[in-house]
Amino acid sequence: MIRYPIGEAELRRRIEDPAQGGKAGWLALAATGQAAVAKAGRWTNGQFPELWTDVKGVYITLQHSKCAYCETVVGGAAGRVEFDVEHFRPKSRVQPWSPPAPLAALKIVVARGDAAGYHLLPYSIWNYAVSCKTCNTSYKGDRFPTAAAPAKTSAATAALKAEKAYLVYPIGSRDTDPQSLIGFNGASPCAVAKSGFPRQRALVTIAFFGLDDADRRGDIFKARAGVILAVGMCRQLLVAANAATKAKLQKRLDAFLSPAAQHSACAQAFNALWDADPALAADFMDKADALFQSSS
């Protein structure tokens, strides 16, 4: 995961701009819709307008056509249907999520779900992200694990922080930068922190979306392996290349490391490792080569 930087004023501007994938007048419609939901006291499907589809393009562009969680790229106009506008905090109900055995053994406690959900947030522009259908449908659904009780009666930033969400919101700077929480050992994601809640957040996010599940999510592992090979080969060739070739190779390397590139968090972590521990980087590159050439 990576952060997609944007401020309040700029996000609101894009939301209202059709040229940016938004819709003129959307914010006023959202305010009216949110007032109606707040008065009703809960979200009911079919009773209120689902306006978020009108601003889907804003988040696709902001996220470089990447899933907010697994960083899979789904590009082009046709790829739009492969994305869901994801309510980070579920609007209508919160289903319980039980940590897998390894996390339970670490005494990671998750608050139970809530039938009402976050009915004060269905139209919040800071509660949206686009995700691939695998992450949204197969993994997230209506689940939203927190360490403390859900802040179901408040949309205030302080109240939402107090519930201690395990999942990481990547849009803007309201949440922790995902890359400060989740790193990579080769193609496999890992927690950056050695202890404390930051480590728990990383471990839960990784397990929740199956980001380290090479069996069920072999596609993203293989894609990460390809990225590692591309970065590694650029670094190897840069050593002996002449000036003209170096310039071309550096341009290619920069493209792989760009936030717009698929699995850029993995690419950036591997590139940093190449400088910090060349031997370990070479070992990860060999493993990536074997994985990339496998039939799985």
Short mmCIF file of C-alpha atoms in Angstrom, two decimals, residues 9-268:
data_model
loop_
_atom_site.label_atom_id
_atom_site.label_comp_id
_atom_site.label_asym_id
_atom_site.label_seq_id
_atom_site.Cartn_x
_atom_site.Cartn_y
_atom_site.Cartn_z
CA ALA A 9 -9.60 21.85 -0.97
CA GLU A 10 -8.11 19.98 -3.92
CA LEU A 11 -10.20 16.86 -3.35
CA ARG A 12 -13.37 18.95 -3.14
CA ARG A 13 -12.39 20.77 -6.33
CA ARG A 14 -11.88 17.52 -8.22
CA ILE A 15 -15.15 16.10 -6.89
CA GLU A 16 -16.98 19.02 -8.54
CA ASP A 17 -14.99 18.93 -11.80
CA PRO A 18 -16.28 16.64 -14.61
CA ALA A 19 -12.88 16.92 -16.30
CA GLN A 20 -11.36 15.23 -13.23
CA GLY A 21 -13.99 12.48 -13.12
CA GLY A 22 -16.30 14.37 -10.78
CA LYS A 23 -19.73 15.95 -11.09
CA ALA A 24 -20.73 19.58 -10.72
CA GLY A 25 -23.03 20.07 -7.74
CA TRP A 26 -22.11 16.74 -6.17
CA LEU A 27 -21.12 18.16 -2.79
CA ALA A 28 -24.50 19.85 -2.34
CA LEU A 29 -26.32 16.63 -3.26
CA ALA A 30 -24.12 14.72 -0.82
CA ALA A 31 -24.87 17.17 1.99
CA THR A 32 -28.60 16.77 1.39
CA GLY A 33 -28.29 12.99 1.30
CA GLN A 34 -26.21 12.89 4.47
CA ALA A 35 -28.72 15.05 6.33
CA ALA A 36 -31.49 12.63 5.35
CA VAL A 37 -29.51 9.59 6.51
CA ALA A 38 -28.61 11.28 9.80
CA LYS A 39 -32.28 12.06 10.41
CA ALA A 40 -33.28 8.46 9.67
CA GLY A 41 -30.60 7.18 12.04
CA ARG A 42 -29.26 4.49 9.73
CA TRP A 43 -28.54 3.70 6.09
CA THR A 44 -31.15 1.70 4.20
CA ASN A 45 -30.40 0.43 0.70
CA GLY A 46 -32.80 1.87 -1.85
CA GLN A 47 -33.93 4.70 0.42
CA PHE A 48 -31.04 7.08 -0.26
CA PRO A 49 -29.15 7.95 -3.48
CA GLU A 50 -25.88 6.13 -4.14
CA LEU A 51 -24.01 9.21 -5.33
CA TRP A 52 -20.48 7.84 -5.00
CA THR A 53 -20.52 6.20 -8.42
CA ASP A 54 -20.63 9.72 -9.91
CA VAL A 55 -17.18 10.51 -8.50
CA LYS A 56 -15.55 7.14 -9.10
CA GLY A 57 -13.27 8.63 -11.72
CA VAL A 58 -11.79 11.09 -9.22
CA TYR A 59 -10.45 8.29 -7.06
CA ILE A 60 -9.35 6.12 -9.99
CA THR A 61 -7.22 9.01 -11.28
CA LEU A 62 -5.94 9.95 -7.82
CA GLN A 63 -4.90 6.34 -7.19
CA HIS A 64 -3.23 5.96 -10.61
CA SER A 65 -5.77 3.25 -11.52
CA LYS A 66 -4.50 1.12 -8.62
CA CYS A 67 -6.40 -0.76 -5.95
CA ALA A 68 -6.13 1.08 -2.63
CA TYR A 69 -5.10 -2.11 -0.84
CA CYS A 70 -3.19 -4.52 -3.10
CA GLU A 71 -1.84 -1.96 -5.63
CA THR A 72 -3.02 -3.97 -8.62
CA VAL A 73 -3.33 -1.72 -11.67
CA VAL A 74 -6.49 -1.92 -13.74
CA GLY A 75 -5.89 0.58 -16.52
CA GLY A 76 -7.81 2.08 -19.39
CA ALA A 77 -11.43 3.10 -19.73
CA ALA A 78 -12.53 -0.55 -19.81
CA GLY A 79 -10.83 -1.19 -16.48
CA ARG A 80 -13.25 1.14 -14.70
CA VAL A 81 -15.75 -1.70 -14.21
CA GLU A 82 -13.12 -3.71 -12.34
CA PHE A 83 -13.08 -1.13 -9.54
CA ASP A 84 -15.56 -0.62 -6.72
CA VAL A 85 -15.98 2.67 -4.90
CA GLU A 86 -15.20 1.35 -1.46
CA HIS A 87 -16.66 2.77 1.74
CA PHE A 88 -13.63 2.50 4.02
CA ARG A 89 -15.95 2.43 7.03
CA PRO A 90 -19.07 0.43 6.03
CA LYS A 91 -22.16 2.58 5.67
CA SER A 92 -24.91 0.16 6.71
CA ARG A 93 -23.51 -2.53 8.98
CA VAL A 94 -20.22 -3.85 10.29
CA GLN A 95 -19.80 -7.59 10.24
CA PRO A 96 -17.45 -9.13 12.84
CA TRP A 97 -13.99 -10.24 11.78
CA SER A 98 -12.00 -12.82 13.68
CA PRO A 99 -8.20 -12.65 13.51
CA PRO A 100 -6.55 -15.78 12.09
CA ALA A 101 -4.74 -18.01 14.56
CA PRO A 102 -1.28 -16.38 14.21
CA LEU A 103 -2.73 -12.96 15.06
CA ALA A 104 -4.88 -14.31 17.86
CA ALA A 105 -1.75 -15.85 19.35
CA LEU A 106 -0.24 -12.36 19.45
CA LYS A 107 -3.26 -11.28 21.53
CA ILE A 108 -4.56 -8.91 18.88
CA VAL A 109 -8.10 -8.11 20.01
CA VAL A 110 -10.75 -6.96 17.55
CA ALA A 111 -13.99 -5.26 18.58
CA ARG A 112 -17.14 -7.00 17.42
CA GLY A 113 -19.21 -5.72 14.52
CA ASP A 114 -22.09 -3.28 14.75
CA ALA A 115 -25.49 -3.69 13.09
CA ALA A 116 -25.97 0.03 12.40
CA GLY A 117 -22.63 0.69 10.74
CA TYR A 118 -21.25 4.15 10.05
CA HIS A 119 -24.44 5.84 8.88
CA LEU A 120 -22.89 9.31 9.26
CA LEU A 121 -20.21 8.59 6.65
CA PRO A 122 -21.83 7.27 3.42
CA TYR A 123 -21.28 10.60 1.63
CA SER A 124 -17.95 11.58 3.19
CA ILE A 125 -15.31 12.16 0.54
CA TRP A 126 -12.76 10.94 3.12
CA ASN A 127 -14.50 7.59 3.40
CA TYR A 128 -14.05 6.61 -0.25
CA ALA A 129 -11.32 4.78 -2.13
CA VAL A 130 -11.39 2.55 -5.18
CA SER A 131 -10.45 -1.08 -4.73
CA CYS A 132 -10.30 -4.12 -6.95
CA LYS A 133 -13.23 -6.49 -6.71
CA THR A 134 -11.07 -9.15 -5.09
CA CYS A 135 -10.08 -6.91 -2.17
CA ASN A 136 -13.53 -5.41 -1.78
CA THR A 137 -15.79 -8.40 -2.38
CA SER A 138 -13.72 -11.43 -1.43
CA TYR A 139 -11.95 -9.89 1.56
CA LYS A 140 -13.36 -6.65 2.95
CA GLY A 141 -17.10 -6.71 2.39
CA ASP A 142 -18.85 -5.14 5.40
CA ARG A 143 -16.01 -5.84 7.82
CA PHE A 144 -13.98 -3.15 9.56
CA PRO A 145 -11.86 -4.34 12.49
CA THR A 146 -11.10 -1.88 15.28
CA ALA A 147 -9.31 -2.24 18.60
CA ALA A 148 -11.80 -0.02 20.46
CA ALA A 149 -15.56 0.38 20.16
CA PRO A 150 -16.72 1.69 16.74
CA ALA A 151 -17.40 5.44 16.57
CA LYS A 152 -20.84 4.87 15.08
CA THR A 153 -22.45 8.08 16.41
CA SER A 154 -19.80 10.57 15.28
CA ALA A 155 -18.12 11.58 12.05
CA ALA A 156 -15.54 13.70 13.87
CA THR A 157 -11.92 12.90 13.07
CA ALA A 158 -11.00 12.62 16.75
CA ALA A 159 -13.79 10.11 17.41
CA LEU A 160 -12.78 8.01 14.42
CA LYS A 161 -9.15 7.96 15.56
CA ALA A 162 -10.24 6.91 19.05
CA GLU A 163 -11.76 3.68 17.75
CA LYS A 164 -8.24 2.61 16.71
CA ALA A 165 -8.93 1.21 13.27
CA TYR A 166 -6.64 -1.61 12.23
CA LEU A 167 -7.02 -0.99 8.50
CA VAL A 168 -5.10 1.89 6.92
CA TYR A 169 -6.80 4.62 4.86
CA PRO A 170 -4.45 5.67 2.04
CA ILE A 171 -6.12 8.84 0.72
CA GLY A 172 -4.66 12.14 1.94
CA SER A 173 -2.82 12.51 5.23
CA ARG A 174 -5.58 11.82 7.76
CA ASP A 175 -4.13 8.40 8.51
CA THR A 176 -0.62 7.03 8.91
CA ASP A 177 1.41 6.61 5.74
CA PRO A 178 0.93 2.91 4.82
CA GLN A 179 4.60 2.55 3.89
CA SER A 180 5.64 3.49 7.42
CA LEU A 181 3.61 0.50 8.63
CA ILE A 182 3.99 -2.13 5.91
CA GLY A 183 7.29 -3.05 4.30
CA PHE A 184 8.45 -5.97 2.16
CA ASN A 185 10.78 -8.93 2.42
CA GLY A 186 11.12 -9.57 -1.26
CA ALA A 187 7.61 -10.19 -2.59
CA SER A 188 6.12 -10.78 0.85
CA PRO A 189 4.70 -7.87 2.90
CA CYS A 190 5.75 -7.49 6.52
CA ALA A 191 5.28 -5.15 9.47
CA VAL A 192 7.83 -2.35 9.76
CA ALA A 193 7.42 -1.79 13.51
CA LYS A 194 8.69 -4.44 15.91
CA SER A 195 6.01 -3.86 18.53
CA GLY A 196 2.98 -1.82 19.52
CA PHE A 197 -0.19 -0.81 17.72
CA PRO A 198 1.61 0.17 14.47
CA ARG A 199 2.82 -3.43 14.19
CA GLN A 200 -0.67 -4.73 14.92
CA ARG A 201 -2.18 -2.48 12.24
CA ALA A 202 0.29 -3.77 9.67
CA LEU A 203 -0.25 -7.43 10.55
CA VAL A 204 -4.03 -7.09 10.53
CA THR A 205 -4.10 -5.21 7.22
CA ILE A 206 -1.84 -7.81 5.61
CA ALA A 207 -3.90 -10.74 6.91
CA PHE A 208 -7.26 -9.05 6.31
CA PHE A 209 -6.64 -8.62 2.57
CA GLY A 210 -4.56 -11.77 2.17
CA LEU A 211 -1.63 -9.69 0.99
CA ASP A 212 0.78 -12.37 2.21
CA ASP A 213 -1.29 -15.34 1.01
CA ALA A 214 0.72 -16.78 -1.87
CA ASP A 215 -1.82 -19.56 -2.41
CA ARG A 216 -5.02 -17.53 -2.70
CA ARG A 217 -3.39 -14.40 -4.10
CA GLY A 218 -0.67 -15.89 -6.26
CA ASP A 219 -1.37 -13.30 -8.94
CA ILE A 220 -0.13 -10.38 -6.87
CA PHE A 221 2.89 -12.36 -5.66
CA LYS A 222 3.86 -13.10 -9.23
CA ALA A 223 3.34 -9.47 -10.22
CA ARG A 224 5.53 -8.32 -7.33
CA ALA A 225 8.18 -10.83 -8.41
CA GLY A 226 8.15 -9.27 -11.87
CA VAL A 227 8.62 -5.83 -10.34
CA ILE A 228 11.56 -7.05 -8.23
CA LEU A 229 13.22 -8.56 -11.30
CA ALA A 230 12.73 -5.36 -13.28
CA VAL A 231 14.19 -3.18 -10.54
CA GLY A 232 17.04 -5.61 -9.88
CA MET A 233 18.02 -5.88 -13.53
CA CYS A 234 18.05 -2.10 -13.86
CA ARG A 235 20.32 -1.83 -10.81
CA GLN A 236 22.65 -4.54 -12.16
CA LEU A 237 22.92 -2.97 -15.60
CA LEU A 238 23.49 0.52 -14.21
CA VAL A 239 26.83 -0.54 -12.73
CA ALA A 240 28.69 -0.98 -16.02
CA ALA A 241 26.56 1.07 -18.41
CA ASN A 242 27.92 4.06 -20.32
CA ALA A 243 26.47 7.52 -19.73
CA ALA A 244 23.82 7.33 -22.46
CA THR A 245 22.66 3.88 -21.41
CA LYS A 246 22.67 4.87 -17.75
CA ALA A 247 20.28 7.71 -18.49
CA LYS A 248 17.86 5.33 -20.19
CA LEU A 249 18.15 2.74 -17.43
CA GLN A 250 17.60 5.35 -14.74
CA LYS A 251 14.47 6.54 -16.52
CA ARG A 252 13.16 2.96 -16.57
CA LEU A 253 14.05 2.46 -12.92
CA ASP A 254 12.30 5.69 -11.96
CA ALA A 255 9.18 4.47 -13.76
CA PHE A 256 9.14 1.22 -11.76
CA LEU A 257 9.57 3.19 -8.53
CA SER A 258 6.94 5.79 -9.37
CA PRO A 259 3.77 5.91 -7.23
CA ALA A 260 1.88 5.41 -10.48
CA ALA A 261 3.50 2.01 -11.06
CA GLN A 262 1.94 -1.28 -10.03
CA HIS A 263 3.26 -2.55 -6.67
CA SER A 264 5.42 0.53 -6.22
CA ALA A 265 5.67 -0.04 -2.46
CA CYS A 266 7.32 -3.40 -3.11
CA ALA A 267 9.55 -1.87 -5.79
CA GLN A 268 10.69 0.96 -3.53
#
